[in-house]
XYZ file of C-alpha atoms in Angstrom:
710
model
C -3.364 -15.958 -20.815
C 0.590 -17.408 -19.928
C 0.320 -20.833 -17.997
C 0.286 -20.088 -14.409
C 3.014 -22.015 -12.055
C 1.989 -25.357 -10.580
C 0.608 -24.329 -7.262
C -2.336 -23.076 -8.862
C -4.168 -26.503 -9.879
C -3.871 -27.344 -5.969
C -5.203 -24.136 -4.778
C -8.125 -24.082 -7.271
C -8.998 -27.911 -6.661
C -8.761 -27.117 -2.868
C -11.359 -24.329 -3.271
C -13.544 -26.220 -5.471
C -13.880 -28.878 -3.196
C -14.893 -26.138 -0.404
C -17.484 -24.635 -2.397
C -18.730 -28.340 -3.598
C -18.872 -29.387 0.204
C -20.613 -26.115 0.949
C -23.467 -26.612 -1.865
C -23.978 -30.073 -0.654
C -24.345 -29.215 3.294
C -27.860 -28.445 4.360
C -28.893 -25.131 6.297
C -28.794 -26.479 10.371
C -31.628 -26.746 12.539
C -32.245 -24.177 15.009
C -30.812 -25.986 17.653
C -27.566 -26.999 15.931
C -27.559 -23.282 14.727
C -27.539 -22.262 18.181
C -24.647 -24.847 19.136
C -22.633 -23.756 15.871
C -22.748 -20.136 17.033
C -19.223 -19.930 18.009
C -18.039 -21.233 14.374
C -19.448 -18.687 12.641
C -17.213 -16.140 10.801
C -17.508 -12.457 12.069
C -19.417 -9.963 10.202
C -16.973 -7.405 8.512
C -18.212 -3.887 7.892
C -16.381 -1.829 5.253
C -16.727 1.774 3.975
C -15.424 1.065 0.384
C -18.328 3.057 -1.237
C -18.302 5.812 1.065
C -21.122 4.545 3.167
C -20.836 1.716 5.853
C -21.994 -1.621 4.399
C -21.529 -5.207 4.695
C -18.479 -6.593 2.933
C -20.560 -9.361 1.191
C -22.917 -6.586 -0.096
C -20.234 -4.514 -1.963
C -19.824 -5.087 -5.478
C -16.354 -4.359 -5.681
C -13.232 -6.647 -5.219
C -12.224 -5.924 -1.357
C -9.662 -7.733 0.600
C -10.686 -6.599 4.054
C -9.102 -7.067 7.386
C -10.878 -6.549 10.746
C -9.527 -5.468 14.152
C -9.548 -8.822 15.183
C -7.669 -10.087 12.071
C -5.111 -7.152 12.322
C -4.047 -8.642 15.599
C -4.458 -12.699 15.045
C -2.393 -12.126 11.681
C -0.020 -9.983 13.371
C -0.347 -7.242 10.550
C 1.988 -3.952 11.930
C 2.773 -2.590 8.779
C 1.962 -1.852 5.397
C 4.382 -4.847 4.091
C 2.222 -6.977 5.908
C -1.247 -6.598 4.899
C 0.271 -6.355 1.312
C 1.733 -9.951 1.238
C -1.694 -11.263 2.707
C -3.281 -9.675 -0.564
C -3.463 -11.670 -3.875
C -2.620 -9.329 -7.016
C -0.844 -6.967 -4.640
C 2.967 -6.591 -4.362
C 4.847 -3.975 -2.024
C 8.687 -3.397 -1.766
C 10.847 -1.084 0.091
C 13.962 0.000 -1.454
C 16.771 2.648 -1.740
C 15.551 4.992 1.079
C 13.583 4.149 4.192
C 10.315 5.934 3.203
C 10.871 4.696 -0.603
C 8.618 1.859 -1.745
C 6.950 0.654 -4.856
C 3.412 -0.841 -4.729
C 1.743 -2.754 -7.589
C -1.932 -3.758 -8.071
C -3.081 -5.696 -10.653
C -0.086 -4.947 -12.618
C -0.265 -1.283 -12.279
C 2.905 -0.014 -10.585
C 3.622 2.803 -8.485
C 6.828 5.418 -9.618
C 8.861 7.352 -7.513
C 8.362 11.313 -6.752
C 5.099 11.135 -8.532
C 1.445 10.030 -8.242
C 0.677 6.435 -6.657
C -1.556 4.239 -8.774
C -3.298 3.174 -5.144
C -5.611 5.926 -3.524
C -4.770 5.763 -0.164
C -7.285 6.968 2.758
C -6.760 6.943 6.495
C -9.547 7.850 8.439
C -11.044 9.789 5.216
C -8.364 11.990 4.779
C -6.565 11.218 1.461
C -2.686 10.669 1.890
C -1.525 12.240 -1.470
C 2.209 11.507 -1.600
C 3.684 7.950 -2.496
C 6.034 8.508 0.591
C 3.098 8.168 3.129
C 1.905 4.775 1.895
C 4.965 2.814 3.788
C 3.433 3.255 7.399
C 4.012 1.149 10.824
C 0.481 0.099 11.338
C -0.782 0.278 15.089
C -4.054 0.636 16.930
C -6.042 0.168 13.715
C -9.676 -0.634 13.365
C -9.994 -1.912 9.853
C -7.710 -1.838 6.623
C -9.572 -2.053 3.172
C -8.056 -3.020 -0.190
C -10.059 -2.301 -3.353
C -8.931 -3.807 -6.412
C -9.632 -2.024 -9.949
C -9.844 1.527 -10.995
C -11.836 3.512 -8.471
C -11.577 6.618 -10.025
C -15.158 7.748 -10.164
C -15.066 8.085 -6.294
C -11.491 8.047 -5.021
C -9.957 10.377 -7.916
C -6.845 10.325 -10.286
C -4.805 8.285 -7.956
C -7.089 5.077 -7.880
C -5.966 3.579 -11.388
C -5.023 0.462 -9.757
C -7.294 0.474 -6.713
C -7.758 2.020 -3.367
C -6.505 1.564 0.412
C -8.738 2.462 3.096
C -7.454 2.514 6.785
C -9.344 3.181 10.012
C -7.611 3.769 13.173
C -9.537 2.991 16.192
C -12.218 5.760 17.526
C -11.980 7.377 20.898
C -14.047 5.665 23.549
C -16.506 6.963 26.233
C -14.658 5.140 28.951
C -10.970 5.270 30.275
C -8.860 2.482 28.739
C -5.316 2.338 27.124
C -2.667 -0.094 26.285
C 1.003 -0.750 26.351
C 2.751 -2.880 23.947
C 6.283 -4.246 23.139
C 8.365 -6.338 20.916
C 11.969 -7.314 21.003
C 13.543 -9.308 17.821
C 16.759 -10.235 16.214
C 18.535 -7.508 14.265
C 18.198 -5.334 17.668
C 14.991 -4.549 17.350
C 12.962 -2.853 20.019
C 9.459 -1.483 19.790
C 7.108 0.276 22.231
C 3.822 1.285 21.712
C 1.004 2.835 23.943
C -2.073 4.781 23.759
C -5.042 6.171 25.964
C -8.368 7.041 25.246
C -11.658 8.648 26.917
C -14.034 11.362 27.643
C -13.225 14.867 28.528
C -17.209 14.974 28.645
C -19.170 12.056 28.129
C -20.902 11.379 24.692
C -19.605 15.172 23.509
C -15.714 15.241 23.503
C -13.626 12.116 23.242
C -9.988 11.672 22.852
C -7.492 9.123 21.858
C -3.551 9.607 21.903
C -1.475 6.794 20.854
C 2.106 6.484 19.876
C 5.189 4.209 18.930
C 8.963 4.068 18.876
C 11.226 1.764 17.109
C 14.791 1.006 16.823
C 16.563 -2.038 14.877
C 20.353 -2.188 14.729
C 19.602 -3.866 11.109
C 19.950 -7.121 9.246
C 21.722 -6.698 5.967
C 25.802 -6.570 6.108
C 27.806 -4.699 4.143
C 30.651 -6.667 3.317
C 32.985 -3.731 2.635
C 32.598 -1.918 5.747
C 31.621 -4.903 8.012
C 28.557 -2.768 9.320
C 24.685 -2.913 9.039
C 23.213 -0.871 6.583
C 19.560 -1.152 7.056
C 19.458 -0.159 10.673
C 16.758 2.212 12.099
C 18.103 4.590 14.507
C 14.647 5.813 15.560
C 11.089 5.714 13.769
C 8.657 7.649 16.155
C 5.062 8.512 15.784
C 2.454 10.149 17.455
C -1.168 10.287 16.556
C -4.030 12.383 18.286
C -7.875 12.332 17.741
C -10.423 14.508 19.005
C -14.040 13.640 18.555
C -16.496 16.247 19.144
C -20.280 16.050 19.304
C -21.967 19.203 20.192
C -25.494 17.847 19.173
C -26.814 14.671 17.756
C -26.711 16.075 14.039
C -23.061 17.471 14.112
C -19.658 15.662 14.636
C -16.305 17.053 14.757
C -13.308 14.631 13.831
C -9.920 16.282 14.226
C -6.986 14.464 13.725
C -2.979 15.361 14.159
C -0.004 13.066 13.638
C 3.579 13.057 13.505
C 6.172 10.729 11.989
C 9.821 11.318 12.298
C 12.634 8.715 11.341
C 16.366 8.132 10.855
C 17.290 4.711 9.582
C 19.683 3.487 6.512
C 19.378 3.964 2.785
C 21.079 3.377 -0.380
C 21.774 -0.483 0.582
C 21.889 -1.664 -3.255
C 24.417 -4.316 -4.223
C 26.171 -4.847 -7.234
C 25.132 -7.742 -9.316
C 28.068 -8.302 -11.309
C 26.406 -11.663 -13.034
C 23.331 -9.519 -13.968
C 21.141 -12.435 -12.769
C 18.429 -11.306 -10.168
C 18.771 -14.876 -8.926
C 22.520 -14.479 -7.791
C 22.357 -12.898 -4.410
C 25.309 -10.391 -3.549
C 26.189 -8.083 -0.397
C 26.401 -4.642 -0.442
C 30.034 -3.375 -0.775
C 29.802 0.636 -0.885
C 32.215 2.865 1.020
C 29.395 5.299 2.109
C 26.897 4.129 4.910
C 23.612 5.665 3.670
C 21.334 7.641 5.477
C 17.677 8.527 5.366
C 16.146 11.357 7.862
C 12.647 12.255 7.422
C 9.443 13.821 9.131
C 5.697 14.098 8.165
C 3.280 16.351 10.030
C -0.610 15.644 9.314
C -3.271 17.654 10.552
C -6.829 17.294 9.549
C -10.663 18.124 10.271
C -13.287 16.294 9.535
C -17.001 17.610 9.929
C -20.086 15.422 9.464
C -23.718 16.946 9.984
C -26.925 15.236 9.329
C -29.303 17.070 7.502
C -33.060 16.445 5.905
C -31.226 15.775 2.413
C -28.483 13.547 3.928
C -25.055 13.631 5.649
C -22.791 16.323 4.592
C -18.908 15.973 5.007
C -16.219 18.342 4.925
C -12.783 17.216 5.219
C -9.892 19.416 5.409
C -6.173 18.397 5.702
C -2.604 19.747 6.035
C 0.528 17.619 5.032
C 3.981 18.533 5.425
C 6.700 16.110 4.525
C 10.041 16.152 4.297
C 12.908 13.402 3.642
C 16.493 13.684 2.845
C 19.046 11.003 1.928
C 22.779 10.783 1.481
C 24.632 7.475 0.204
C 27.088 6.081 -2.049
C 26.668 6.597 -6.155
C 28.137 3.807 -7.620
C 27.777 1.389 -4.706
C 31.118 0.345 -5.057
C 34.557 1.204 -3.097
C 37.714 2.379 -3.841
C 39.690 -1.027 -3.593
C 37.136 -2.673 -6.160
C 36.936 0.739 -8.267
C 39.463 2.672 -7.553
C 38.411 5.594 -10.063
C 34.572 5.365 -9.646
C 32.388 4.311 -12.350
C 32.703 7.550 -14.080
C 36.573 6.905 -14.352
C 37.347 10.410 -13.203
C 39.683 8.973 -10.374
C 37.618 9.500 -7.775
C 34.752 7.769 -5.819
C 31.269 9.558 -5.960
C 28.307 10.256 -3.318
C 24.965 10.856 -4.054
C 22.242 12.775 -2.178
C 18.433 14.089 -2.379
C 16.367 16.613 -0.310
C 12.418 16.350 -0.571
C 9.911 19.158 0.503
C 6.253 18.317 -0.009
C 3.471 20.663 1.524
C -0.175 19.597 0.767
C -3.475 21.340 1.542
C -6.800 19.497 0.514
C -10.463 20.167 0.707
C -13.258 17.555 -0.013
C -17.049 18.526 0.484
C -19.666 15.472 0.274
C -23.209 15.012 0.447
C -24.215 11.459 0.968
C -28.013 10.537 0.964
C -29.484 8.251 3.753
C -29.397 4.513 3.249
C -32.243 2.175 3.020
C -34.000 3.677 0.480
C -34.202 2.510 -3.288
C -32.385 5.578 -4.685
C -29.351 6.228 -2.947
C -26.735 8.830 -3.854
C -23.358 10.882 -3.331
C -22.018 14.111 -4.677
C -18.984 16.015 -3.970
C -16.496 18.361 -5.074
C -12.498 17.842 -4.253
C -9.398 20.407 -4.533
C -5.790 19.780 -3.817
C -3.110 22.153 -3.817
C 0.746 20.917 -3.635
C 4.311 22.214 -3.804
C 7.179 19.666 -4.022
C 10.599 21.072 -3.970
C 13.361 18.205 -4.875
C 16.990 18.754 -4.822
C 19.008 15.833 -6.412
C 22.915 15.821 -6.386
C 25.909 13.971 -7.248
C 29.301 14.846 -5.439
C 32.930 14.109 -5.149
C 33.658 11.433 -2.252
C 37.119 12.058 -0.962
C 36.533 11.117 2.361
C 33.184 9.557 2.711
C 31.708 12.745 4.104
C 28.099 13.033 3.713
C 28.591 16.599 4.233
C 29.958 17.114 0.814
C 26.343 17.088 -0.265
C 26.350 20.829 0.348
C 29.843 21.712 -0.981
C 29.538 23.509 -4.073
C 33.125 22.280 -5.014
C 32.168 18.744 -4.635
C 29.316 18.638 -6.924
C 29.496 16.702 -10.003
C 25.707 16.888 -10.828
C 22.869 18.851 -9.353
C 19.276 19.115 -10.236
C 17.015 21.423 -8.407
C 13.297 21.837 -9.217
C 10.109 23.493 -7.784
C 7.180 21.766 -8.708
C 3.379 22.891 -8.064
C 0.364 21.099 -8.699
C -3.210 22.070 -8.246
C -5.983 19.390 -8.619
C -9.578 19.717 -8.591
C -12.418 17.428 -9.081
C -16.248 17.022 -9.318
C -17.782 13.651 -8.493
C -20.924 11.677 -7.989
C -22.894 8.263 -7.745
C -26.171 6.994 -8.024
C -27.558 3.603 -6.686
C -30.988 2.649 -8.092
C -32.657 -0.430 -6.849
C -34.292 -1.751 -9.999
C -36.078 -4.445 -8.057
C -35.230 -5.655 -4.511
C -32.492 -8.078 -5.661
C -31.268 -5.918 -8.665
C -29.327 -2.735 -8.322
C -27.659 -0.331 -10.975
C -25.272 2.374 -9.968
C -23.356 4.909 -11.894
C -20.549 7.064 -11.149
C -18.666 9.907 -12.775
C -15.815 11.836 -11.723
C -13.862 14.789 -13.727
C -10.175 15.399 -12.215
C -7.971 18.069 -13.522
C -4.434 18.810 -12.763
C -2.596 22.109 -13.335
C 1.000 21.531 -13.123
C 4.084 23.906 -13.065
C 7.876 23.336 -12.673
C 10.632 25.720 -12.315
C 14.318 24.520 -12.947
C 15.855 26.311 -9.851
C 19.382 26.248 -11.304
C 19.241 26.848 -14.968
C 15.743 28.926 -14.919
C 12.992 28.011 -17.031
C 9.322 27.061 -16.388
C 7.141 24.197 -17.635
C 3.433 24.273 -17.472
C 1.083 21.638 -18.586
C -2.882 20.773 -17.460
C -4.436 17.527 -17.692
C -8.013 16.623 -17.594
C -10.073 13.320 -17.628
C -13.737 12.179 -17.376
C -13.986 8.997 -15.090
C -17.324 6.833 -15.450
C -18.481 3.720 -13.827
C -21.182 1.591 -14.193
C -22.153 -1.370 -11.897
C -24.884 -3.907 -12.164
C -25.530 -5.862 -9.028
C -27.803 -9.079 -8.803
C -28.519 -10.791 -5.275
C -29.179 -14.080 -6.688
C -30.173 -15.133 -3.181
C -29.480 -13.883 0.603
C -25.897 -15.470 0.335
C -24.989 -15.020 -3.498
C -24.049 -11.839 -5.043
C -23.278 -11.120 -8.453
C -22.037 -7.974 -9.844
C -20.369 -6.542 -13.511
C -18.396 -3.344 -13.577
C -17.263 -1.239 -16.345
C -14.899 1.450 -14.842
C -12.117 4.186 -15.826
C -9.057 4.850 -13.874
C -6.794 7.909 -14.707
C -3.224 9.056 -13.631
C -1.912 12.546 -14.223
C 1.209 13.043 -16.561
C 3.914 15.601 -15.498
C 7.467 16.871 -15.688
C 10.662 14.498 -14.804
C 13.817 16.700 -13.501
C 14.909 19.750 -15.739
C 16.459 18.324 -18.946
C 14.391 15.088 -18.980
C 11.218 14.545 -21.420
C 7.797 14.901 -20.045
C 5.686 11.924 -19.298
C 1.999 11.303 -20.479
C -0.945 11.070 -18.366
C -2.126 7.008 -18.005
C -5.699 6.325 -18.401
C -7.194 2.554 -17.873
C -10.288 0.888 -18.941
C -11.352 -2.044 -17.014
C -14.126 -4.655 -17.077
C -15.058 -6.927 -14.459
C -17.375 -9.428 -13.509
C -17.374 -10.734 -9.637
C -19.576 -13.144 -7.683
C -19.408 -13.092 -3.698
C -20.672 -16.079 -1.634
C -21.885 -16.696 1.836
C -22.118 -20.308 2.557
C -22.292 -23.026 5.266
C -24.329 -20.624 7.611
C -21.946 -18.056 7.539
C -18.695 -20.249 7.955
C -17.402 -20.041 4.637
C -16.877 -16.750 2.483
C -15.669 -17.316 -1.284
C -15.184 -14.000 -3.436
C -13.787 -14.421 -6.931
C -13.670 -11.643 -9.555
C -12.289 -11.905 -13.152
C -10.929 -8.563 -15.063
C -9.597 -7.320 -18.461
C -8.037 -3.907 -18.503
C -6.139 -2.022 -20.885
C -3.920 0.867 -20.228
C -2.909 3.494 -22.570
C 0.568 5.462 -21.689
C 1.101 3.078 -18.932
C 3.669 4.884 -16.750
C 6.693 3.205 -15.093
C 10.033 4.222 -13.347
C 13.695 3.810 -13.663
C 16.989 5.631 -12.467
C 19.653 7.531 -14.326
C 22.491 7.797 -12.001
C 24.730 9.535 -14.606
C 22.348 12.228 -15.059
C 21.513 12.343 -11.229
C 17.611 11.943 -12.406
C 14.715 9.771 -11.429
C 12.872 9.311 -14.815
C 9.085 8.540 -15.283
C 8.470 7.030 -18.947
C 5.351 5.691 -20.908
C 4.763 2.499 -22.405
C 2.103 3.026 -25.144
C -0.482 0.344 -24.764
C -0.680 -2.493 -22.098
C -3.314 -5.287 -21.674
C -4.129 -6.618 -18.658
C -6.239 -9.585 -17.561
C -6.552 -11.999 -14.579
C -8.371 -13.423 -11.752
C -8.887 -12.631 -7.983
C -10.116 -15.070 -5.703
C -10.489 -14.847 -1.751
C -11.868 -17.154 0.880
C -12.354 -17.697 4.799
C -13.477 -20.845 5.976
C -14.349 -22.348 9.551
C -14.662 -26.180 9.355
C -15.188 -26.348 12.938
C -14.916 -24.164 16.198
C -11.223 -22.928 17.013
C -9.747 -23.574 13.281
C -9.947 -21.042 10.443
C -8.513 -21.061 6.889
C -7.884 -18.249 4.861
C -6.277 -17.264 1.635
C -6.672 -16.430 -1.939
C -5.439 -16.429 -5.362
C -4.361 -13.723 -7.562
C -3.485 -13.986 -11.361
C -2.416 -10.753 -13.556
C -1.379 -11.534 -17.152
C 0.071 -8.154 -18.428
C 1.365 -7.713 -22.009
C 2.792 -4.881 -23.622
C 0.860 -4.453 -26.821
C 2.880 -1.303 -28.178
C 6.035 0.242 -27.247
C 7.515 3.306 -29.442
C 10.480 3.969 -27.033
C 11.161 0.179 -26.887
C 9.537 -1.883 -29.644
C 11.414 -4.830 -28.442
C 9.266 -4.917 -25.333
C 6.083 -5.820 -27.198
C 4.597 -8.894 -26.167
C 6.781 -8.723 -22.365
C 5.290 -8.545 -19.010
C 4.996 -4.825 -17.700
C 7.883 -3.859 -15.310
C 7.643 -5.228 -11.676
C 4.660 -7.639 -12.494
C 4.027 -11.009 -10.804
C 1.768 -12.722 -12.761
C 0.970 -15.257 -9.975
C 0.321 -14.938 -6.329
C -1.061 -17.513 -3.693
C -1.667 -16.875 0.303
C -3.036 -19.679 2.420
C -3.123 -19.202 6.372
C -4.145 -21.737 8.753
C -4.926 -20.786 12.636
C -6.138 -22.673 15.457
C -7.145 -21.415 19.069
C -8.005 -23.246 21.766
C -8.149 -22.845 25.750
C -5.267 -23.977 27.266
C -6.255 -23.158 30.996
C -9.141 -21.145 32.812
C -9.396 -17.904 31.207
C -6.216 -18.454 29.138
C -6.494 -18.988 25.026
C -3.740 -20.467 23.406
C -3.207 -20.076 19.306
C -1.111 -20.904 16.584
C -1.006 -19.195 12.961
C 0.677 -20.481 9.999
C 0.986 -18.249 6.735
C 2.334 -19.546 3.336
C 2.963 -16.956 0.345
C 3.899 -18.116 -2.969
C 5.288 -15.461 -5.468
C 5.725 -16.207 -9.197
C 8.599 -14.962 -11.187
C 8.959 -11.054 -10.881
C 9.716 -9.260 -14.473
C 11.866 -6.195 -13.507
C 12.015 -3.976 -16.882
C 10.222 -3.942 -20.388
C 12.642 -5.641 -21.860
C 12.117 -8.932 -19.347
C 15.821 -9.654 -19.556
C 16.062 -9.805 -15.546
C 13.572 -11.766 -14.070
C 13.814 -12.761 -10.246
C 12.647 -16.493 -9.668
C 9.730 -17.565 -7.793
C 9.620 -18.187 -3.998
C 7.969 -19.605 -0.960
C 7.669 -17.404 2.049
C 6.446 -19.078 5.542
C 5.481 -17.117 8.506
C 4.577 -18.653 11.913
C 3.007 -16.638 15.114
C 2.134 -18.627 18.484
C 0.461 -16.949 21.160
C -1.288 -16.672 24.339
C -3.752 -14.633 25.286
C -6.388 -13.775 28.236
C -10.056 -14.392 27.399
C -11.086 -10.972 27.989
C -8.314 -9.646 26.292
C -6.271 -7.636 29.360
C -3.149 -9.105 27.869
C -1.380 -11.196 25.210
C 2.242 -12.624 24.502
C 3.340 -13.940 21.196
C 6.546 -15.681 19.270
C 6.396 -14.357 15.701
C 8.702 -15.633 12.915
C 8.618 -14.279 9.188
C 10.336 -15.225 6.190
C 11.304 -18.919 8.451
C 13.003 -20.464 5.523
C 15.232 -17.136 5.399
C 14.846 -16.737 1.329
C 17.325 -13.978 -0.114
C 15.892 -12.140 -2.744
C 15.592 -8.704 -4.471
C 12.842 -6.361 -3.097
C 13.954 -4.022 -5.903
C 16.252 -4.652 -9.024
C 17.954 -1.890 -11.691
C 19.587 -3.406 -14.628
C 22.620 -1.088 -16.030
C 20.416 -0.508 -18.989
C 17.651 1.388 -16.823
C 20.240 3.104 -14.474
C 22.986 4.476 -16.690
C 25.504 1.861 -14.621
C 27.751 -0.475 -16.026
C 26.371 -3.250 -13.882
C 23.275 -4.095 -12.370
C 22.090 -3.211 -8.567
C 19.868 -5.146 -6.685
C 18.201 -4.056 -3.137
C 17.887 -7.137 -0.920
C 14.803 -7.938 0.818
C 14.470 -8.626 4.430
C 15.852 -11.823 5.619
C 14.438 -14.097 8.336
C 12.720 -12.165 11.220
C 11.719 -13.168 14.812
C 10.936 -12.162 18.225
C 8.505 -11.851 20.927
C 5.586 -9.432 21.331
C 3.396 -8.580 24.310
C 0.613 -6.271 25.099
C -1.384 -5.279 28.219
C -4.508 -3.425 28.167
C -6.242 -1.693 31.034
C -9.536 0.208 31.661
């Protein structure tokens, strides 16, 4: 394994000291236990294994955030909880809804399957564009690491994300929230919940609207290019309980936005350490809308719980922007050398229908099991164009006379799966779990412009075996062998197909609860092998976004998480993530053998310190400081472009009423105003004669307020 950076010895020494201190402590006497009740960590329940279990009893590396933590940590977006999760990164670039997540070295690719299964309220979010979201009114977030294909399917090769929103309540209650921040940020949120008929029909309706003027300056136009004209979200839930054995959960949501796009900068030096401002002459724009509808029915039967989940999603995103990311002064003829500047755009339309049927045995018995089937029907239409820019009019995208290049494709994907899991207690302290899933994808692509049809089918068995040993009531050890699968598919017409990716993983983990539930220390080591590792790049000259394969990749590393309450009011939390990824075979680029995989960050550490204390009668004050260290980031298989390591700081200072009727907080992120690239594309991998870097969000600060009523 490559030598980790210098912060690692300090972190490991700190954690070792915590564990040693815990082991030296004697359990408190009953009287002391009563006096220490306020210093115990909250008990966190997760649904990682498709049933409710205590976090410390689940034999999976899980980073979980409870509703209390979500509030105290200020988690309001996907970016926020990923920043707090070791061995995970998330970058937003190019369009408002476009993102790249990396979990344990496995990367997300554009316009294709994600390496991480995302599930919201039990409903799979089957499109990459659904990962980036504003998080409000959230009950719980769980990040499962390592292949979870046996239960979550073909999109869980790197892991899975479970998000549970807050459930409807019997009593009438609601909230109103607001945030004002730099860059003209204005955010309003609110919701109401109650009963149409007590215990029988409950509802919850929540919404949010966001506007920002932007923080990134275009040096040529003298305007901000990353603003959000609007981002409006509305979510409604209706919970029906016709009798004690049946529950129906109906959910509808819509997200509508208009924001910036194509804010990349030309990096003339070819060094990701050199920061350059955007200079394009076309001000890019993204528009999008996603509508989701789902019905989840649960019925208690003699055999167990029957669950049926039906969902429908309609997603649309379009962008327009600069093609060469330059301007007529810097490059009068455009990078194509044809005597004009160019623009680009894309229209994406996705429609998805899914159905899952699942039967889960009752808990509390030596033999527990889950069995189910799944079906997904997806239609994705993608129109990508490059056009002549004579007057910077984005309307030229639709003018046939102005088009330079065009790709228009219609993709149809029918996916089906059958899965099951059996847990058997060999002894009271020893459990053997086996799971198996078979996924099959049938794909069809039609070239709308030139004609022609491509068809292919991909299938894979995904087994998983776990042995769990409860060493004592506070220590759980487990070993897992698992498999993940990501389907192959088609690039744009004229581009080669990409192969399916499979990943096998071996993992050993330890979960400990120490110091009378004042210290949680969880760790896992893993070794994985990926065959046909998928990665993404852009070929601007062909107006194409390309997915390619690396023949073989080895990944190994460490996950470590902890939470510690040394005394009442003070809490420490954090973790360490190490992912050593090595390209072992690459027929397309033999010189990449021995290099890191694209977008990999070999080392990441998180530390948080939070202190809360009463400052007046019925009022509590709190302060939280967050530190995140990210190692160097390797952008491409040749490892020629590497972003330097960086340190990020966040601060949150708040007041809240003891019954949580109201709260107010001052918030700052990236306090040192570190400038770095969230995405980087070298000319070799983009078709451009220069490198492009998409700047990450600079320092942000603001004030939040929230009022709850009942």
